[in-house]
PDB file of C-alpha atoms in Angstrom:
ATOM      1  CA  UNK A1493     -15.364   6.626  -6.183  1.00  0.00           C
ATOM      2  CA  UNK A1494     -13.777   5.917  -2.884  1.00  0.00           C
ATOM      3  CA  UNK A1495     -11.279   8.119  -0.682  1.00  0.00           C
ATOM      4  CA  UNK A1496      -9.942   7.570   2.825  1.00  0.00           C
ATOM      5  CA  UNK A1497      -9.108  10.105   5.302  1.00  0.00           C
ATOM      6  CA  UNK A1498      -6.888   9.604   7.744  1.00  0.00           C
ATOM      7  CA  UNK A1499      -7.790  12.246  10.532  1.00  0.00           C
ATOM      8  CA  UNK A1500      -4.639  12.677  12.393  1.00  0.00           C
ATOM      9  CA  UNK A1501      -1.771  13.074  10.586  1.00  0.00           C
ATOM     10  CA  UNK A1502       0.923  12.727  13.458  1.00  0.00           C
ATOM     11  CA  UNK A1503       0.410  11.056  17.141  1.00  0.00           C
ATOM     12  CA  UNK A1504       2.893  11.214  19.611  1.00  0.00           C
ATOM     13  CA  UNK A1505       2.283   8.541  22.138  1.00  0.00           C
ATOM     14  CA  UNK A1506       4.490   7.518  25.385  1.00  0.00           C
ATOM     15  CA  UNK A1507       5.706   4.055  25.806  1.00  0.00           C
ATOM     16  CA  UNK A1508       2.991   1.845  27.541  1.00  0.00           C
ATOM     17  CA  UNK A1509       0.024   4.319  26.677  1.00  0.00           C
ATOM     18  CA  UNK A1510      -2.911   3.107  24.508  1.00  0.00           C
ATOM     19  CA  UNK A1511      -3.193   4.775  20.788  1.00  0.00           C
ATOM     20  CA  UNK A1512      -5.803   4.800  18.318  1.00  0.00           C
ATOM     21  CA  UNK A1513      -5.567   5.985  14.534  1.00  0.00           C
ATOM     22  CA  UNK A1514      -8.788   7.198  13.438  1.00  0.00           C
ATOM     23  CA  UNK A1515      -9.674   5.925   9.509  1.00  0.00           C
ATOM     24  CA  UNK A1516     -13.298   6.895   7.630  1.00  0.00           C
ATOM     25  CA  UNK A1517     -13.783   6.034   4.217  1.00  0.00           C
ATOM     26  CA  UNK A1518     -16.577   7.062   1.539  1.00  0.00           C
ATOM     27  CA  UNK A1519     -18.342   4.354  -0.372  1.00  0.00           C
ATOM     28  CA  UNK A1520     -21.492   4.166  -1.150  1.00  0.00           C
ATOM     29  CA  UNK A1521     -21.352   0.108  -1.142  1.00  0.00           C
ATOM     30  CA  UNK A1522     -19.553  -2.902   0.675  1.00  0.00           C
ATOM     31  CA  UNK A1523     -15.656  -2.214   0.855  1.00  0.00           C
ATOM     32  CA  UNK A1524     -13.167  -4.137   1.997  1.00  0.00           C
ATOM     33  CA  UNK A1525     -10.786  -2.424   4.714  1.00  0.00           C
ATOM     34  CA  UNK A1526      -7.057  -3.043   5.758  1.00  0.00           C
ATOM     35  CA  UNK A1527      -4.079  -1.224   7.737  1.00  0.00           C
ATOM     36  CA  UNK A1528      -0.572  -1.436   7.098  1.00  0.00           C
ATOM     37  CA  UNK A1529       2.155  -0.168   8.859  1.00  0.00           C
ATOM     38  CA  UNK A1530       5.410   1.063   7.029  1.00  0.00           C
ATOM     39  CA  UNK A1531       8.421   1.583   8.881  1.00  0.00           C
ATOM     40  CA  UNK A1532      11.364   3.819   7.891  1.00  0.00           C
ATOM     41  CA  UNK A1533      12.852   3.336   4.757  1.00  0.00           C
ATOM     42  CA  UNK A1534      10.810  -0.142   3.917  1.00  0.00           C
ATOM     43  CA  UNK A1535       7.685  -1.074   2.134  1.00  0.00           C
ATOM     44  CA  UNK A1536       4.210  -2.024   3.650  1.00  0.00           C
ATOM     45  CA  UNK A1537       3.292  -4.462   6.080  1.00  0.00           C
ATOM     46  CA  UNK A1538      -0.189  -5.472   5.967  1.00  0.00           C
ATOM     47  CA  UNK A1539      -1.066  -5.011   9.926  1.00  0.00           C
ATOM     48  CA  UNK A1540      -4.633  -6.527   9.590  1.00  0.00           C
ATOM     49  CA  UNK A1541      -7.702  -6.801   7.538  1.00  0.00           C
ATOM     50  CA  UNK A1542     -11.564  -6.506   7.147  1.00  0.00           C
ATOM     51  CA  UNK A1543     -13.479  -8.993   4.777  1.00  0.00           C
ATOM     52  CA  UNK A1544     -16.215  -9.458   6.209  1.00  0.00           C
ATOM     53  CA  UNK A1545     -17.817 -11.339   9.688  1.00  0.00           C
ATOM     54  CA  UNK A1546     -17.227  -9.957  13.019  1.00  0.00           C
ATOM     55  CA  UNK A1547     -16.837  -6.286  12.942  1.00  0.00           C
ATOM     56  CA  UNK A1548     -13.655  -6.309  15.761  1.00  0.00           C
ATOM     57  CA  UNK A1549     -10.793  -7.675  13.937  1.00  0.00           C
ATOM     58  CA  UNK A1550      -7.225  -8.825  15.397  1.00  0.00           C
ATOM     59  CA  UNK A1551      -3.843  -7.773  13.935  1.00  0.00           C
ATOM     60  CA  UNK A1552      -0.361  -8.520  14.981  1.00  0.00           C
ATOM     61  CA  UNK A1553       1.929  -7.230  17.161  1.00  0.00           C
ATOM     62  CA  UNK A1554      -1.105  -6.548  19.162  1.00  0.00           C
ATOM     63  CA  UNK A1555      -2.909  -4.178  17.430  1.00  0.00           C
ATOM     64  CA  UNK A1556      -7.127  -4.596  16.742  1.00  0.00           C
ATOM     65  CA  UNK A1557      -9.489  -2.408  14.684  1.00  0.00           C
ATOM     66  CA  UNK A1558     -12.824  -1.696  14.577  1.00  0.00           C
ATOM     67  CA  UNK A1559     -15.535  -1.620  11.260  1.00  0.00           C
ATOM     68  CA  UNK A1560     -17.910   0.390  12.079  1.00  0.00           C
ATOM     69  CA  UNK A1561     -20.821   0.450   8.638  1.00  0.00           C
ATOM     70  CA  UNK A1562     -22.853   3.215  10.152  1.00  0.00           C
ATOM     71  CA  UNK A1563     -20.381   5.765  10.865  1.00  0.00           C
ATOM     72  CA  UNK A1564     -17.997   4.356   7.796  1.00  0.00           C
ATOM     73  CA  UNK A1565     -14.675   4.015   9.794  1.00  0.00           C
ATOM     74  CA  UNK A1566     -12.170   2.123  10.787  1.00  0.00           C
ATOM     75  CA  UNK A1567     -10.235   2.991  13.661  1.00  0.00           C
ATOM     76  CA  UNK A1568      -6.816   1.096  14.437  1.00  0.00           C
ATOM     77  CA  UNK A1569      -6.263   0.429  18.663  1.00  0.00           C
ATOM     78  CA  UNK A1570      -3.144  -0.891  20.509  1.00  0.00           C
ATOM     79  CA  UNK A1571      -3.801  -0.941  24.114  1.00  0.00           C
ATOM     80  CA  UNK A1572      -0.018  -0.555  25.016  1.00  0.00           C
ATOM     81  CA  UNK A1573       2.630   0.359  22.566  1.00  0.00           C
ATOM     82  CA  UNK A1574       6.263   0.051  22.426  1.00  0.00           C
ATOM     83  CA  UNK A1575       9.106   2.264  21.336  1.00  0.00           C
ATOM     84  CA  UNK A1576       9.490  -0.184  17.889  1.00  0.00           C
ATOM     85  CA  UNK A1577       5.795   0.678  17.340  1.00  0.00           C
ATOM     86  CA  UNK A1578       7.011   4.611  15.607  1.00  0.00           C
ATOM     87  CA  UNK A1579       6.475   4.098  12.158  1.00  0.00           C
ATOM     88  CA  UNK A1580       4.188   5.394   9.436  1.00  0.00           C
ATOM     89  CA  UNK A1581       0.354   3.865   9.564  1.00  0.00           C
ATOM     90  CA  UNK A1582      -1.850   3.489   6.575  1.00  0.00           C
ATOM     91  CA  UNK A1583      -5.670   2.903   6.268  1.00  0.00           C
ATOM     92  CA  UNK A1584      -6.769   1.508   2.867  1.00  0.00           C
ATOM     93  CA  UNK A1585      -9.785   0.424   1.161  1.00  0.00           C
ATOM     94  CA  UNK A1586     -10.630  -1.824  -1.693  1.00  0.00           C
ATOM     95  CA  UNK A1587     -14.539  -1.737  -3.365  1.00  0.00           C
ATOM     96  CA  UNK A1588     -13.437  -5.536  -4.316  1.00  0.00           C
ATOM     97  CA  UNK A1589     -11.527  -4.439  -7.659  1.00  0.00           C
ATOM     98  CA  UNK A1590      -8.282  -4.461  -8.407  1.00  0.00           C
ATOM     99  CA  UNK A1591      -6.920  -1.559  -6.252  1.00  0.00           C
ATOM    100  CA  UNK A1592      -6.238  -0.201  -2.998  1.00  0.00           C
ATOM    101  CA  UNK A1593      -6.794   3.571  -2.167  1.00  0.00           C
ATOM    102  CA  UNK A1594      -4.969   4.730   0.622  1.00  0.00           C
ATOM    103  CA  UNK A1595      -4.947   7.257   2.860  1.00  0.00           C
ATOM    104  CA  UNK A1596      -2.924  10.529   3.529  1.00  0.00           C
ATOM    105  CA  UNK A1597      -0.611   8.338   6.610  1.00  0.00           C
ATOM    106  CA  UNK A1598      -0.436   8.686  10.060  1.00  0.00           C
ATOM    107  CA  UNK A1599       2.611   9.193  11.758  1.00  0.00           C
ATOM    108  CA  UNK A1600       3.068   8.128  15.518  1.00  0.00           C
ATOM    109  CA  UNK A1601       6.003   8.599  17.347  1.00  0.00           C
ATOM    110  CA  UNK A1602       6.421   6.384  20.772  1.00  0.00           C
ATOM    111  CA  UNK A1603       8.917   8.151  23.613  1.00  0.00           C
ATOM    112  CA  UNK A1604       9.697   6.742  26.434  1.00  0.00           C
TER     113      UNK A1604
ATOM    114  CA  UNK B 584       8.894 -18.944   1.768  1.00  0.00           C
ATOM    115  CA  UNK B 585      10.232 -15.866  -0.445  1.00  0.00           C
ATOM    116  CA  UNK B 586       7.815 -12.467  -0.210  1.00  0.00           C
ATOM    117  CA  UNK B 587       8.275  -9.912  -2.972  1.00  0.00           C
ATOM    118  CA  UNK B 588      11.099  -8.756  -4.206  1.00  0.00           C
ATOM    119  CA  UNK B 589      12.173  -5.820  -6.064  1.00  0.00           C
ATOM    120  CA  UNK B 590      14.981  -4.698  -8.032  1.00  0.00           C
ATOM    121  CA  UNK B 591      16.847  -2.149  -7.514  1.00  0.00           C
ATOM    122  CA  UNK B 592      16.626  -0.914  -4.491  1.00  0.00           C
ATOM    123  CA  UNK B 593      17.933   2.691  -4.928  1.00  0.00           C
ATOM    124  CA  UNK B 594      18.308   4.427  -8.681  1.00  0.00           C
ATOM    125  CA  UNK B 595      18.732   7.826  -9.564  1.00  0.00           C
ATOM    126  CA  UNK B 596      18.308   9.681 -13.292  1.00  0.00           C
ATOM    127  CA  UNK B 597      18.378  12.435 -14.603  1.00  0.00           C
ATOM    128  CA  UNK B 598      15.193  14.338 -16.353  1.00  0.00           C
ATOM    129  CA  UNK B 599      14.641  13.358 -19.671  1.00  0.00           C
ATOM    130  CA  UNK B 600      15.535   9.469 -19.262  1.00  0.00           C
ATOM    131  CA  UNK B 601      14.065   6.213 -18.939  1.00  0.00           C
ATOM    132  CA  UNK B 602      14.052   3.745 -16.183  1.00  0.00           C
ATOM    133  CA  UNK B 603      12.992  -0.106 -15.649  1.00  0.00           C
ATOM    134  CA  UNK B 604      12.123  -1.575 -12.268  1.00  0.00           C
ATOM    135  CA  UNK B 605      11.543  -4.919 -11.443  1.00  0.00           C
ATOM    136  CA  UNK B 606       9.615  -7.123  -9.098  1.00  0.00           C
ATOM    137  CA  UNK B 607       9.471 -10.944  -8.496  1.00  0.00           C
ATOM    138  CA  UNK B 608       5.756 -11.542  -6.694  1.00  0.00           C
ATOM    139  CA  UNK B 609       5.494 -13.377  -3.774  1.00  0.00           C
ATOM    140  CA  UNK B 610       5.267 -17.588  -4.335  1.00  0.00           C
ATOM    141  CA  UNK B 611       2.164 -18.792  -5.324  1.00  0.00           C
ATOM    142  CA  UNK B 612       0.860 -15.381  -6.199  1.00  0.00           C
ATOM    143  CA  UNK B 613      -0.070 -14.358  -9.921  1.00  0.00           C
ATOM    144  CA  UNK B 614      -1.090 -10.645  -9.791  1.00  0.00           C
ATOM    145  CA  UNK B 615       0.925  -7.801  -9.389  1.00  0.00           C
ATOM    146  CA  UNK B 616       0.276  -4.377  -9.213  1.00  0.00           C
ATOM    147  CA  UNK B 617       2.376  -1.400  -8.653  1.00  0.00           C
ATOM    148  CA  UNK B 618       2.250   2.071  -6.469  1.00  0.00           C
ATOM    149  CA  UNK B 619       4.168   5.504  -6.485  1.00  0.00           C
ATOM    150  CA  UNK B 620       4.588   6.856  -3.441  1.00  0.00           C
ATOM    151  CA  UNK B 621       5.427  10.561  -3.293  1.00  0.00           C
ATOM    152  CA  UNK B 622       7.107  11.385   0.226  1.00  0.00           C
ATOM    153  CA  UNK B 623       5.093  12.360   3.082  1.00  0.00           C
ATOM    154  CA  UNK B 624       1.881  10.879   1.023  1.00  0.00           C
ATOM    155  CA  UNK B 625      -0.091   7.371   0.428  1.00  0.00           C
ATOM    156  CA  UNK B 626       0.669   5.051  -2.099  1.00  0.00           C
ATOM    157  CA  UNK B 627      -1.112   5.863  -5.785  1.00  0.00           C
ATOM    158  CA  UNK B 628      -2.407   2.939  -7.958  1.00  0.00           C
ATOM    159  CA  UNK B 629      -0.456   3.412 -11.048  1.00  0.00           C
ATOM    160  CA  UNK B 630      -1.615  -0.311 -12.759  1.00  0.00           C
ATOM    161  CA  UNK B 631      -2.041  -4.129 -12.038  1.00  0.00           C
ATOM    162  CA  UNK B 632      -1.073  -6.932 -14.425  1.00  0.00           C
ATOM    163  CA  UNK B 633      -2.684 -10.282 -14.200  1.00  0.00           C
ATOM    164  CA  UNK B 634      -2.149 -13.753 -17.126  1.00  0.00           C
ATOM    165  CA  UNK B 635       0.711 -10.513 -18.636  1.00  0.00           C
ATOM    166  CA  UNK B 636      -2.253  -7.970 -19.556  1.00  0.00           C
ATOM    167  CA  UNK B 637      -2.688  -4.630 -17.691  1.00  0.00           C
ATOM    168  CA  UNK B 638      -6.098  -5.083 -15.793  1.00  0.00           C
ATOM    169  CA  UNK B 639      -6.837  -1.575 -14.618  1.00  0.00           C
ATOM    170  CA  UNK B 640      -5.011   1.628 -14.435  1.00  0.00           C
ATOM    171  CA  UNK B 641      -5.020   4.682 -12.334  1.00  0.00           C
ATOM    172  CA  UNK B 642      -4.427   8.213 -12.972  1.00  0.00           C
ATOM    173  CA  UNK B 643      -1.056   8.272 -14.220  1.00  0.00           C
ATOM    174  CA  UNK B 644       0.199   9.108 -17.944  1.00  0.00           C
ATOM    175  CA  UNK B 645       1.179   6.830 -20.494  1.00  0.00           C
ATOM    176  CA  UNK B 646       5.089   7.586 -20.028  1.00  0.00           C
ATOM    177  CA  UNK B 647       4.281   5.081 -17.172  1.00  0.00           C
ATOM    178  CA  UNK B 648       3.750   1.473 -18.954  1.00  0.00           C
ATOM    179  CA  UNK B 649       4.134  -2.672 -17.662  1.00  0.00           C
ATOM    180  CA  UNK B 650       5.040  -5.998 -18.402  1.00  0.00           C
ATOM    181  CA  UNK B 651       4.576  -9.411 -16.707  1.00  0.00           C
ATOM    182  CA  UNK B 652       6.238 -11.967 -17.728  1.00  0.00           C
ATOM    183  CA  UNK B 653       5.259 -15.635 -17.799  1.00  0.00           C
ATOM    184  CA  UNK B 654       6.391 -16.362 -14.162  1.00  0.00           C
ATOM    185  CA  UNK B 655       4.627 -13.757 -13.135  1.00  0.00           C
ATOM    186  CA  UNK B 656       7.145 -11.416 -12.448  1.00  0.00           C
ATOM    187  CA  UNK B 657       7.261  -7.683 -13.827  1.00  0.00           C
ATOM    188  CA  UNK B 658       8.613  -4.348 -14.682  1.00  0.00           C
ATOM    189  CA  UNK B 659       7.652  -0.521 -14.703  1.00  0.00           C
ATOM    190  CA  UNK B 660       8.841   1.581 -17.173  1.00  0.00           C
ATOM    191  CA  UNK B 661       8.775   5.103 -17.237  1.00  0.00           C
ATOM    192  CA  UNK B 662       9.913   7.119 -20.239  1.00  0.00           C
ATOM    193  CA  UNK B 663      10.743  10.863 -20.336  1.00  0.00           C
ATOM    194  CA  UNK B 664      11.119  11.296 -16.630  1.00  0.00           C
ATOM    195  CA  UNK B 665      10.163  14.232 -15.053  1.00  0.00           C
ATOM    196  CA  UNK B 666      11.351  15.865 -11.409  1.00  0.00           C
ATOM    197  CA  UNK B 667       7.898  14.803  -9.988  1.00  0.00           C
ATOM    198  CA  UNK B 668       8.981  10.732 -10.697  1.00  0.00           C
ATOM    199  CA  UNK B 669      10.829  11.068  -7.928  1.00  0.00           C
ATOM    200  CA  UNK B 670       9.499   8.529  -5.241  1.00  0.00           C
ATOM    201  CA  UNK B 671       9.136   5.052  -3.665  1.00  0.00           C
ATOM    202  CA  UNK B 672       8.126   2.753  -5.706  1.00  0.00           C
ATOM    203  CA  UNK B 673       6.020  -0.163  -4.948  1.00  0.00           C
ATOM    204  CA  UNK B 674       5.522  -3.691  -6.150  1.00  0.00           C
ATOM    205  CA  UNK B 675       2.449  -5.864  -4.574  1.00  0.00           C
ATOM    206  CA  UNK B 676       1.627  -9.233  -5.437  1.00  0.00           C
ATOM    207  CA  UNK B 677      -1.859 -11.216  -4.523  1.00  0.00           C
ATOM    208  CA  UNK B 678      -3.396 -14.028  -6.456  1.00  0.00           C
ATOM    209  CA  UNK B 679      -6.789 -13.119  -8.661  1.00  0.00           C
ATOM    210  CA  UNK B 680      -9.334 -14.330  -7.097  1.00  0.00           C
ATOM    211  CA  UNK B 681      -8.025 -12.311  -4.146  1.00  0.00           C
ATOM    212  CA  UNK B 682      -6.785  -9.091  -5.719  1.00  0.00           C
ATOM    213  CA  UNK B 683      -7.443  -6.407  -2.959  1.00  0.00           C
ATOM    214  CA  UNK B 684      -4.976  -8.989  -0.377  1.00  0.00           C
ATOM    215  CA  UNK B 685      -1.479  -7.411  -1.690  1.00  0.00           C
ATOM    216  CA  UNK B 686       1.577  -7.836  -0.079  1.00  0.00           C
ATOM    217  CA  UNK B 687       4.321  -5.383  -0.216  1.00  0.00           C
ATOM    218  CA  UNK B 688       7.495  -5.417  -1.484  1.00  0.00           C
ATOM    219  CA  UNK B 689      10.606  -3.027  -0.152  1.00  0.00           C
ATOM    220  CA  UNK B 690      10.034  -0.933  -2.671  1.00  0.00           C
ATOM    221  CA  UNK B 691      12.726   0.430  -5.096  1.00  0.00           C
ATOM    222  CA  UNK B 692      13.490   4.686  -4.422  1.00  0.00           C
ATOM    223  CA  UNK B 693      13.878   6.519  -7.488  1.00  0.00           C
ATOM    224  CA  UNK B 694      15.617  10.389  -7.720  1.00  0.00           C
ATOM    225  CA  UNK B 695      15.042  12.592 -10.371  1.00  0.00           C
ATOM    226  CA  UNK B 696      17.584  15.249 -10.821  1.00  0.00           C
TER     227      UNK B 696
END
C-alpha cells in the first residue's frame, strides 16, 4: 500500500518570500509523484510531475520540486510567491496503476 | 482544446435519494476516473472506467456505481445517500497507457441534507 503525508497542514507565507511544502510518501517500489494545486471553489490543477529522469523537476507558475529516493519525499519550492499563489496544495502518488493517493492538503496563505 | 467537464456543478438531496453526475473527459483522452473529496481532506479514489468497464475500485460501497459511455464520457451514481455523501466530486480523464497523468475537472459539489 501507499500513503502520503503532507507535513504541514497550513503555511502562511508573505508576498515575495520563498515557500516550500514538505511531501514523503511510503512505497516500498518505484512511484510516480505529482503536485496539484486547487484553488477555492475549483478542481485540481496538475502543478508538475515526476516520471522518472532528473530528480529536480520544473512546474509552472514558477514552482520546482525535488525527488528525493533515499529519504522518500517530495518537497514542492517557489522561490518568490505572489498573493494569487493562496490556494490549497496537494502531493500525490501513483505505484503506476490506475490511481492516485493523495495527501491530507496543505494550505498556504500569501499576505502582503 | 476542451479539458474536462462536469455536470452539474452544484446539487443538493436529501438522505435517502439518488443522484447522477456527469463528466465529458478531456479530448483525446479515454479513461476516466472519479474522486470524493470530503472538505478540509484529499481526494479518495472511488473507481476508474476504461473501453466502459470499471478497472479498479477503492474503498467505497456499492451504493456508489459507473458508466462510460462509448465516447468516453461518464456518470456516478450513488443510491441511498447518506449525510456523509456530502462533498466535491471529481471527474479526471487520462488516456490508458498513461493512467496515473489525470487531469481535473471543476468538480460537481453535492449536499446532503
Amino acid at each position: 500500500a501507499q500513503s502520503v503525508t503532507q507535513l504541514d497542514s497550513q503555511v502562511p507565507v508573505f508576498e515575495e518570500a520563498p515557500v516550500e511544502l514538505r511531501c514523503n510518501y511510503s512505497s516500498s517500489v518505484s512511484v510516480y509523484l505529482f503536485w496539484y494545486v486547487q484553488y477555492p471553489n475549483q478542481g485540481l490543477q496538475l502543478l508538475l510531475k515526476y516520471l522518472s529522469g532528473s530528480t529536480l523537476v520544473k512546474g509552472i507558475n514558477g514552482f520546482e520540486a525535488e525527488f528525493n529516493k533515499s529519504q522518500t519525499s517530495f518537497h514542492l519550492r517557489k522561490p518568490s510567491v505572489h498573493i494569487s499563489d493562496t490556494a490549497e496544495y496537494f502531493c500525490a502518488v501513483s505505484l503506476n496503476d490506475y490511481k492516485l493517493s493523495f495527501g491530507a492538503g496543505t494550505t498556504v496563505t500569501v499576505r502582503a | 482544446d476542451a479539458g474536462v467537464t462536469q455536470s452539474p456543478t452544484h446539487l443538493i438531496k436529501t438522505r435517502g435519494q439518488q443522484v447522477t453526475l456527469r463528466c465529458s473527459p478531456k479530448s483525446g483522452h479515454d479513461t476516466v476516473s472519479w474522486y470524493q473529496q470530503a472538505l478540509g481532506q484529499g481526494p479518495q479514489f472511488i473507481f476508474q472506467y476504461y473501453e466502459e468497464e470499471e478497472r479498479q475500485r477503492g474503498n467505497f460501497p456499492d451504493r456508489f456505481s459507473g458508466h462510460q459511455f462509448p465516447n468516453y464520457s461518464s456518470e456516478l451514481n450513488v443510491n441511498a445517500l447518506l449525510l456523509g455523501d456530502s462533498a466535491l466530486y471529481l471527474c479526471a480523464s487520462s488516456l490508458r497507457s498513461r493512467s496515473y497523468e489525470q487531469y481535473f475537472g471543476p468538480g460537481t459539489r453535492l449536499t446532503v441534507t
